Coordinates of N, CA and C in Angstrom, one line a residue:
G1 N -18.8 -0.9 3.1 CA -19.5 -1.8 2.3 C -18.6 -2.7 1.5
L2 N -17.5 -2.1 0.9 CA -16.6 -2.9 0.1 C -15.9 -4.0 0.9
L3 N -15.5 -3.6 2.2 CA -14.9 -4.6 3.0 C -15.8 -5.8 3.4
Q4 N -17.1 -5.5 3.7 CA -18.0 -6.5 4.0 C -18.2 -7.5 2.9
V5 N -18.3 -7.0 1.6 CA -18.6 -7.8 0.5 C -17.3 -8.6 0.2
V6 N -16.1 -8.0 0.3 CA -14.9 -8.7 0.0 C -14.7 -9.9 1.0
K7 N -15.0 -9.6 2.3 CA -14.8 -10.6 3.3 C -15.8 -11.8 3.0
Q8 N -16.9 -11.6 2.4 CA -17.8 -12.7 2.1 C -17.3 -13.5 0.9
C9 N -16.5 -12.9 0.1 CA -16.1 -13.5 -1.2 C -14.7 -14.2 -1.2
V10 N -13.8 -13.8 -0.3 CA -12.5 -14.4 -0.3 C -12.1 -15.0 1.1
R11 N -11.1 -15.9 1.0 CA -10.6 -16.5 2.3 C -9.2 -16.0 2.6
V12 N -8.6 -15.2 1.8 CA -7.3 -14.7 2.1 C -7.4 -13.5 3.1
P13 N -6.4 -13.2 3.9 CA -6.5 -12.1 4.8 C -6.7 -10.8 4.0
V14 N -7.5 -9.9 4.6 CA -7.8 -8.6 3.9 C -7.3 -7.5 4.8
C15 N -6.3 -6.7 4.2 CA -5.8 -5.6 4.9 C -6.4 -4.3 4.3
V16 N -6.8 -3.4 5.2 CA -7.5 -2.2 4.8 C -6.6 -1.0 4.9
M17 N -6.5 -0.2 3.8 CA -5.7 1.0 3.9 C -6.5 2.1 4.5
I18 N -5.9 2.8 5.4 CA -6.5 4.0 6.1 C -5.9 5.2 5.6
R19 N -6.6 5.9 4.7 CA -6.1 7.1 4.0 C -7.3 8.0 3.7
P20 N -7.5 9.1 4.5 CA -8.7 9.9 4.3 C -8.7 10.7 3.0
R21 N -7.6 10.8 2.3 CA -7.6 11.6 1.1 C -6.3 11.3 0.3
G22 N -6.3 11.7 -0.9 CA -5.1 11.6 -1.7 C -4.1 12.7 -1.3
G23 N -3.0 12.8 -2.0 CA -2.0 13.9 -1.7 C -0.9 13.4 -0.7
D24 N -0.5 14.4 0.1 CA 0.6 14.1 1.0 C 0.2 13.3 2.2
F25 N 1.1 13.2 3.2 CA 0.8 12.3 4.3 C 1.0 13.2 5.6
L26 N 0.7 14.5 5.5 CA 0.7 15.4 6.7 C -0.7 15.7 7.0
Y27 N -1.2 15.1 8.1 CA -2.7 15.1 8.3 C -3.1 16.1 9.4
S28 N -4.3 16.7 9.2 CA -4.9 17.7 10.1 C -5.6 16.9 11.3
D29 N -5.9 17.6 12.3 CA -6.6 17.0 13.4 C -7.9 16.3 13.0
R30 N -8.7 17.0 12.1 CA -9.9 16.4 11.7 C -9.7 15.1 10.8
E31 N -8.6 15.2 10.0 CA -8.3 14.0 9.2 C -7.9 12.8 10.1
V32 N -7.2 13.1 11.2 CA -6.8 12.1 12.2 C -8.1 11.5 12.8
E33 N -9.1 12.3 13.1 CA -10.3 11.8 13.6 C -11.0 10.8 12.6
V34 N -10.9 11.1 11.4 CA -11.5 10.3 10.3 C -10.7 9.0 10.3
M35 N -9.4 9.0 10.4 CA -8.5 7.8 10.3 C -8.9 6.9 11.5
K36 N -9.0 7.4 12.7 CA -9.3 6.6 13.8 C -10.7 6.0 13.7
A37 N -11.7 6.7 13.2 CA -13.0 6.2 13.0 C -13.0 5.1 11.9
D38 N -12.2 5.3 10.8 CA -12.1 4.3 9.8 C -11.4 3.0 10.3
I39 N -10.4 3.1 11.2 CA -9.8 2.0 11.8 C -10.8 1.2 12.6
R40 N -11.5 1.9 13.4 CA -12.5 1.2 14.3 C -13.6 0.4 13.5
L41 N -14.0 1.1 12.4 CA -15.0 0.5 11.5 C -14.5 -0.7 10.8
A42 N -13.2 -0.6 10.3 CA -12.6 -1.7 9.6 C -12.4 -2.9 10.5
K43 N -12.0 -2.7 11.7 CA -11.9 -3.8 12.7 C -13.3 -4.4 12.9
L44 N -14.3 -3.6 13.1 CA -15.6 -4.1 13.4 C -16.2 -5.0 12.3
H45 N -15.8 -4.7 11.0 CA -16.3 -5.4 9.9 C -15.3 -6.4 9.3
G46 N -14.4 -6.8 10.1 CA -13.6 -8.0 9.8 C -12.2 -7.8 9.2
A47 N -11.7 -6.6 9.2 CA -10.3 -6.4 8.6 C -9.3 -7.3 9.3
D48 N -8.4 -7.9 8.6 CA -7.4 -8.8 9.1 C -6.1 -8.0 9.4
G49 N -6.0 -6.8 8.9 CA -4.8 -5.9 9.2 C -5.1 -4.5 8.7
L50 N -4.3 -3.6 9.1 CA -4.5 -2.2 8.7 C -3.2 -1.7 8.0
V51 N -3.4 -0.7 7.2 CA -2.3 -0.1 6.4 C -2.4 1.4 6.5
F52 N -1.4 2.1 7.0 CA -1.4 3.6 6.9 C 0.0 4.1 7.0
G53 N 0.1 5.4 6.8 CA 1.4 6.1 6.9 C 1.2 7.6 7.2
A54 N 2.1 8.1 8.0 CA 1.9 9.5 8.4 C 3.3 10.1 8.6
L55 N 3.5 11.3 8.0 CA 4.8 12.0 8.1 C 4.7 13.4 8.8
T56 N 5.8 13.9 9.2 CA 5.9 15.2 9.7 C 6.2 16.1 8.5
E57 N 6.1 17.4 8.8 CA 6.3 18.4 7.6 C 7.8 18.3 7.1
D58 N 8.7 17.8 7.9 CA 10.1 17.8 7.5 C 10.5 16.4 7.0
G59 N 9.5 15.6 6.7 CA 9.8 14.3 6.0 C 10.3 13.2 6.9
R60 N 9.9 13.2 8.1 CA 10.2 12.1 9.0 C 8.9 11.4 9.4
I61 N 9.0 10.2 10.0 CA 7.9 9.4 10.4 C 7.2 10.2 11.6
D62 N 5.9 10.4 11.5 CA 5.2 11.1 12.6 C 5.0 10.1 13.7
T63 N 6.0 10.0 14.6 CA 5.9 9.0 15.7 C 4.7 9.2 16.6
E64 N 4.4 10.4 16.9 CA 3.3 10.6 17.8 C 2.0 10.2 17.3
L65 N 1.7 10.5 16.0 CA 0.5 10.1 15.4 C 0.5 8.6 15.1
C66 N 1.6 8.1 14.6 CA 1.6 6.6 14.4 C 1.4 5.8 15.7
T67 N 2.0 6.3 16.8 CA 1.7 5.6 18.0 C 0.3 5.6 18.4
A68 N -0.4 6.7 18.2 CA -1.8 6.8 18.5 C -2.7 5.9 17.6
L69 N -2.3 5.9 16.3 CA -3.1 5.1 15.4 C -2.8 3.6 15.6
L70 N -1.6 3.2 15.9 CA -1.3 1.9 16.2 C -2.1 1.3 17.4
A71 N -2.2 2.2 18.4 CA -3.0 1.8 19.6 C -4.4 1.4 19.2
V72 N -5.0 2.2 18.3 CA -6.4 1.9 17.9 C -6.4 0.6 17.0
C73 N -5.4 0.4 16.3 CA -5.3 -0.8 15.4 C -5.2 -2.1 16.1
R74 N -4.5 -2.1 17.2 CA -4.2 -3.4 17.9 C -5.4 -4.1 18.3
P75 N -5.4 -5.5 18.3 CA -4.2 -6.3 18.1 C -3.9 -6.7 16.7
L76 N -4.5 -6.0 15.7 CA -4.3 -6.4 14.3 C -2.9 -6.0 13.9
P77 N -2.3 -6.7 12.9 CA -1.0 -6.3 12.4 C -1.1 -5.0 11.5
V78 N -0.1 -4.2 11.5 CA -0.1 -3.0 10.7 C 1.1 -2.8 9.8
T79 N 0.8 -2.3 8.6 CA 1.8 -2.1 7.6 C 1.9 -0.6 7.4
F80 N 3.1 0.0 7.3 CA 3.3 1.4 6.9 C 3.4 1.4 5.4
H81 N 2.6 2.2 4.7 CA 2.5 2.1 3.3 C 3.6 3.0 2.6
R82 N 3.3 3.3 1.3 CA 4.4 4.0 0.6 C 4.6 5.5 0.9
A83 N 4.0 6.0 2.0 CA 4.4 7.2 2.5 C 5.9 7.2 2.9
F84 N 6.3 5.9 3.1 CA 7.8 5.7 3.4 C 8.6 6.2 2.3
D85 N 8.2 6.2 1.0 CA 9.0 6.6 -0.1 C 9.1 8.1 -0.2
M86 N 8.5 8.9 0.7 CA 8.6 10.3 0.8 C 9.4 10.8 2.0
V87 N 10.1 9.9 2.7 CA 10.8 10.3 3.9 C 12.1 10.9 3.5
H88 N 12.7 11.7 4.4 CA 13.9 12.4 4.2 C 15.1 11.4 4.3
D89 N 15.1 10.4 5.2 CA 16.2 9.5 5.4 C 15.6 8.1 5.6
P90 N 15.5 7.3 4.5 CA 14.8 6.0 4.6 C 15.5 5.0 5.6
L91 N 16.8 5.0 5.8 CA 17.4 4.1 6.7 C 17.1 4.5 8.2
V92 N 17.0 5.7 8.5 CA 16.6 6.2 9.8 C 15.1 5.9 10.0
A93 N 14.3 6.1 9.0 CA 12.9 5.9 9.0 C 12.5 4.4 9.3
L94 N 13.3 3.5 8.7 CA 13.1 2.1 8.9 C 13.3 1.7 10.4
E95 N 14.3 2.3 11.0 CA 14.5 2.0 12.4 C 13.4 2.5 13.3
T96 N 12.8 3.7 12.9 CA 11.7 4.3 13.6 C 10.5 3.3 13.5
L97 N 10.2 2.8 12.3 CA 9.1 1.9 12.1 C 9.2 0.7 13.0
I98 N 10.4 0.1 13.0 CA 10.7 -1.1 13.8 C 10.4 -0.8 15.3
S99 N 10.9 0.4 15.8 CA 10.8 0.7 17.2 C 9.3 0.9 17.5
L100 N 8.5 1.4 16.6 CA 7.1 1.7 16.8 C 6.3 0.4 16.8
G101 N 6.8 -0.7 16.1 CA 6.1 -1.9 16.1 C 5.3 -2.3 14.9
F102 N 5.6 -1.6 13.8 CA 5.0 -2.0 12.5 C 5.5 -3.4 12.1
E103 N 4.6 -4.2 11.5 CA 5.0 -5.5 11.0 C 5.6 -5.5 9.6
R104 N 5.2 -4.5 8.8 CA 5.6 -4.4 7.4 C 5.8 -3.0 7.0
V105 N 6.6 -2.8 6.0 CA 6.7 -1.5 5.3 C 6.7 -1.8 3.8
L106 N 5.8 -1.1 3.1 CA 5.6 -1.2 1.7 C 6.4 0.0 1.0
T107 N 7.3 -0.4 0.1 CA 8.2 0.7 -0.5 C 8.6 0.3 -1.9
S108 N 8.8 1.4 -2.7 CA 9.4 1.3 -4.0 C 10.8 1.6 -4.0
G109 N 11.4 1.7 -2.8 CA 12.8 2.1 -2.7 C 13.0 3.5 -2.9
C110 N 12.0 4.3 -2.5 CA 12.0 5.8 -2.7 C 12.3 6.2 -4.1
D111 N 11.8 5.4 -5.0 CA 11.9 5.8 -6.5 C 10.6 5.6 -7.1
S112 N 10.5 5.8 -8.4 CA 9.3 5.8 -9.1 C 8.7 4.4 -9.3
S113 N 9.5 3.4 -9.1 CA 9.0 2.0 -9.2 C 10.0 1.1 -8.4
A114 N 9.5 0.0 -8.0 CA 10.3 -1.0 -7.2 C 11.6 -1.4 -8.0
L115 N 11.4 -1.5 -9.3 CA 12.6 -1.9 -10.1 C 13.7 -0.8 -10.1
E116 N 13.3 0.4 -10.2 CA 14.3 1.5 -10.1 C 14.8 1.7 -8.7
G117 N 14.0 1.3 -7.7 CA 14.5 1.5 -6.3 C 15.1 0.2 -5.7
L118 N 15.4 -0.7 -6.6 CA 15.7 -2.1 -6.1 C 16.9 -2.1 -5.2
S119 N 17.9 -1.3 -5.5 CA 19.2 -1.3 -4.6 C 18.8 -0.9 -3.2
L120 N 18.0 0.1 -3.1 CA 17.6 0.6 -1.7 C 16.7 -0.5 -1.0
I121 N 15.8 -1.1 -1.8 CA 15.0 -2.1 -1.2 C 15.8 -3.2 -0.6
K122 N 16.8 -3.6 -1.3 CA 17.8 -4.7 -0.9 C 18.5 -4.2 0.4
R123 N 18.9 -3.0 0.4 CA 19.7 -2.4 1.5 C 18.8 -2.4 2.8
L124 N 17.5 -2.0 2.6 CA 16.5 -1.9 3.7 C 16.3 -3.3 4.2
A125 N 16.1 -4.3 3.3 CA 15.9 -5.7 3.8 C 17.0 -6.2 4.6
E126 N 18.3 -5.9 4.2 CA 19.5 -6.3 4.9 C 19.5 -5.6 6.2
Q127 N 19.2 -4.4 6.3 CA 19.2 -3.6 7.6 C 18.1 -4.2 8.5
A128 N 17.0 -4.6 8.0 CA 15.9 -5.0 8.8 C 16.2 -6.3 9.5
K129 N 16.9 -7.2 8.9 CA 17.3 -8.5 9.5 C 16.1 -9.2 10.1
G130 N 15.0 -9.2 9.5 CA 13.9 -9.9 9.9 C 13.0 -9.2 11.0
R131 N 13.5 -8.0 11.4 CA 12.7 -7.3 12.4 C 11.4 -6.6 11.9
I132 N 11.4 -6.4 10.6 CA 10.2 -5.9 9.9 C 10.3 -6.5 8.5
V133 N 9.1 -6.7 7.9 CA 9.1 -7.3 6.5 C 9.1 -6.1 5.6
V134 N 10.1 -6.1 4.7 CA 10.2 -5.1 3.7 C 9.5 -5.6 2.4
V135 N 8.4 -4.9 2.0 CA 7.6 -5.4 0.9 C 7.8 -4.5 -0.3
P136 N 8.4 -5.0 -1.4 CA 8.6 -4.2 -2.6 C 7.2 -3.9 -3.3
G137 N 7.0 -2.7 -3.7 CA 5.7 -2.4 -4.4 C 5.9 -1.2 -5.3
G138 N 5.1 -1.1 -6.4 CA 5.2 0.0 -7.3 C 5.7 -0.5 -8.6
G139 N 4.8 -0.6 -9.6 CA 5.1 -1.0 -11.0 C 5.5 -2.4 -11.1
I140 N 5.2 -3.3 -10.2 CA 5.5 -4.7 -10.3 C 4.6 -5.4 -11.3
T141 N 5.2 -6.1 -12.3 CA 4.4 -6.8 -13.3 C 5.0 -8.2 -13.5
E142 N 4.4 -9.0 -14.3 CA 4.9 -10.3 -14.6 C 6.3 -10.3 -15.3
R143 N 6.6 -9.1 -15.9 CA 7.8 -9.0 -16.6 C 9.0 -8.7 -15.7
N144 N 8.8 -8.1 -14.6 CA 9.9 -7.7 -13.7 C 9.9 -8.4 -12.3
L145 N 8.9 -9.1 -12.0 CA 8.7 -9.7 -10.6 C 9.9 -10.5 -10.3
Q146 N 10.4 -11.4 -11.2 CA 11.5 -12.3 -10.8 C 12.7 -11.5 -10.5
R147 N 13.0 -10.5 -11.3 CA 14.2 -9.7 -11.1 C 14.1 -8.9 -9.7
I148 N 12.9 -8.5 -9.4 CA 12.7 -7.7 -8.2 C 12.9 -8.6 -6.9
L149 N 12.3 -9.8 -7.0 CA 12.4 -10.7 -5.9 C 13.8 -11.2 -5.7
E150 N 14.5 -11.6 -6.8 CA 15.8 -12.1 -6.7 C 16.8 -11.0 -6.3
G151 N 16.5 -9.8 -6.8 CA 17.4 -8.6 -6.5 C 17.3 -8.0 -5.1
S152 N 16.1 -8.3 -4.5 CA 15.9 -7.7 -3.2 C 15.9 -8.7 -2.0
A153 N 15.8 -10.0 -2.4 CA 15.7 -11.1 -1.4 C 14.4 -10.9 -0.6
A154 N 13.4 -10.3 -1.2 CA 12.1 -10.1 -0.5 C 11.3 -11.4 -0.4
S155 N 10.5 -11.6 0.6 CA 9.7 -12.8 0.7 C 8.3 -12.5 0.4
E156 N 7.9 -11.2 0.2 CA 6.6 -10.8 -0.1 C 6.7 -9.7 -1.2
F157 N 5.6 -9.4 -1.9 CA 5.5 -8.3 -2.8 C 4.1 -7.8 -2.9
H158 N 4.0 -6.6 -3.5 CA 2.7 -5.9 -3.6 C 2.5 -5.4 -5.1
C159 N 1.4 -5.7 -5.6 CA 1.1 -5.2 -7.0 C -0.4 -5.1 -7.2
S160 N -0.9 -4.4 -8.2 CA -2.3 -4.2 -8.4 C -2.8 -5.3 -9.3
A161 N -2.0 -5.8 -10.2 CA -2.4 -6.9 -11.2 C -3.7 -6.6 -11.9
R162 N -3.8 -5.4 -12.4 CA -5.0 -4.9 -13.0 C -4.9 -4.9 -14.5
S163 N -6.1 -4.9 -15.1 CA -6.3 -4.7 -16.5 C -7.4 -3.7 -16.8
A164 N -7.4 -3.0 -17.9 CA -8.5 -2.1 -18.2 C -9.6 -2.9 -18.9
R165 N -10.9 -2.7 -18.5 CA -12.0 -3.3 -19.1 C -13.0 -2.2 -19.6
D166 N -13.4 -2.3 -20.8 CA -14.3 -1.3 -21.3 C -15.7 -1.4 -20.6
S167 N -16.2 -0.2 -20.4 CA -17.5 0.0 -19.7 C -18.6 -0.7 -20.5
G168 N -19.6 -1.1 -19.8 CA -20.8 -1.7 -20.5 C -21.8 -0.7 -21.0
M169 N -21.5 0.6 -20.7 CA -22.4 1.7 -21.1 C -22.5 1.7 -22.6
K170 N -23.8 1.8 -23.1 CA -24.0 1.9 -24.6 C -24.2 3.4 -24.9
F171 N -24.9 4.1 -24.1 CA -25.0 5.6 -24.3 C -23.8 6.2 -23.6
R172 N -23.1 7.1 -24.3 CA -21.9 7.8 -23.7 C -22.0 9.2 -24.1
N173 N -21.7 10.1 -23.1 CA -21.6 11.5 -23.3 C -20.1 11.9 -23.4
P174 N -19.6 12.2 -24.6 CA -18.1 12.5 -24.7 C -17.7 13.8 -24.2
N175 N -18.7 14.7 -23.8 CA -18.4 16.1 -23.4 C -18.2 16.2 -21.9
V176 N -18.5 15.2 -21.2 CA -18.4 15.3 -19.7 C -17.5 14.3 -19.1
A177 N -16.6 14.7 -18.2 CA -15.7 13.8 -17.5 C -16.0 14.0 -16.0
M178 N -16.2 12.9 -15.3 CA -16.6 13.0 -13.9 C -15.4 13.1 -12.9
G179 N -14.2 13.2 -13.5 CA -13.1 13.3 -12.6 C -12.1 14.3 -13.2
A180 N -10.9 14.4 -12.7 CA -9.9 15.3 -13.2 C -9.5 14.9 -14.6
S181 N -8.8 15.8 -15.3 CA -8.5 15.5 -16.7 C -7.4 14.4 -16.8
F182 N -6.6 14.2 -15.7 CA -5.6 13.2 -15.7 C -6.1 11.8 -15.2
S183 N -7.4 11.7 -14.8 CA -7.9 10.5 -14.3 C -8.1 9.5 -15.4
A184 N -8.6 8.2 -15.1 CA -8.8 7.2 -16.1 C -9.9 7.6 -17.0
P185 N -9.9 7.1 -18.2 CA -11.0 7.4 -19.1 C -12.4 7.1 -18.5
E186 N -13.4 7.9 -18.8 CA -14.7 7.7 -18.2 C -15.3 6.4 -18.4
Y187 N -15.1 5.8 -19.6 CA -15.7 4.5 -19.9 C -14.8 3.3 -20.0
S188 N -13.8 3.4 -19.1 CA -12.9 2.3 -18.9 C -12.7 2.0 -17.4
I189 N -12.8 0.7 -17.0 CA -12.8 0.3 -15.6 C -11.5 -0.5 -15.4
K190 N -10.8 -0.2 -14.3 CA -9.6 -1.0 -13.9 C -10.1 -2.2 -13.0
V191 N -9.8 -3.4 -13.4 CA -10.2 -4.6 -12.6 C -9.1 -5.5 -12.3
A192 N -9.1 -6.2 -11.2 CA -8.1 -7.3 -10.9 C -8.2 -8.3 -12.0
D193 N -7.0 -8.7 -12.6 CA -6.9 -9.6 -13.7 C -6.5 -11.0 -13.1
V194 N -7.4 -11.9 -13.1 CA -7.2 -13.3 -12.5 C -6.0 -13.9 -13.2
A195 N -5.9 -13.8 -14.5 CA -4.7 -14.4 -15.2 C -3.4 -13.8 -14.7
K196 N -3.4 -12.5 -14.5 CA -2.2 -11.9 -14.0 C -1.8 -12.3 -12.6
V197 N -2.8 -12.4 -11.8 CA -2.6 -12.9 -10.4 C -2.0 -14.3 -10.4
R198 N -2.6 -15.2 -11.2 CA -2.1 -16.5 -11.2 C -0.6 -16.6 -11.8
T199 N -0.3 -15.8 -12.8 CA 1.0 -15.8 -13.3 C 2.0 -15.2 -12.3
L200 N 1.7 -14.2 -11.6 CA 2.5 -13.6 -10.6 C 2.8 -14.6 -9.5
N201 N 1.7 -15.2 -9.0 CA 1.8 -16.2 -8.0 C 2.8 -17.4 -8.4
A202 N 2.6 -17.8 -9.6 CA 3.5 -18.9 -10.1 C 4.9 -18.5 -10.1
I203 N 5.2 -17.3 -10.6 CA 6.6 -16.7 -10.6 C 7.1 -16.7 -9.2
A204 N 6.3 -16.2 -8.3 CA 6.8 -16.0 -6.9 C 7.1 -17.4 -6.2
K205 N 6.2 -18.3 -6.4 CA 6.3 -19.6 -5.8 C 7.5 -20.3 -6.4
N206 N 7.9 -20.0 -7.6 CA 9.1 -20.7 -8.2 C 10.4 -20.1 -7.6
I207 N 10.3 -18.9 -7.0 CA 11.5 -18.2 -6.5 C 11.6 -18.4 -5.0
L208 N 10.5 -18.2 -4.3 CA 10.5 -18.1 -2.8 C 10.5 -19.5 -2.2

């Protein structure tokens, strides 16, 4: 439903993340079935690209599963998401993704944010030599985007560009939380911030 509405509202390409649950990237057979079904449905309803990641228990790219999922995704372009940041050896993993045929890899440089992982992102981009697009992501804001783009020589970036908006609810029950204790406040909503998007775009266009 979200994909259908988004496609009606925007003209930019829409890439859909295929992730059946939170947590790690080691998937069961049933979860793989869900991922394949999600891919087929996303394609049916107008996705312009797919995004997923899958690892083996020892922290390597799950080549067998990725190959199977890529086959379902084609002919759409596919990005390997930040599961990459949990791999045992990122330089080896990058070559694996290239050989499998991923168009992009999203990464924070195997660190808590793209800024902290900047040196590895730059090294990955240099190693890629245009064979795959290395996309910095993780904690990118208007305050650090210029440093990240200049420091990594990246041509693309990923960020949420969100702000918190207070709920319109007037009646509020302070005794009940509908999610885990570490989740967002019950009466606060995270929304895309148009002003942030415009600022980030302006910064990027000035650099790229």
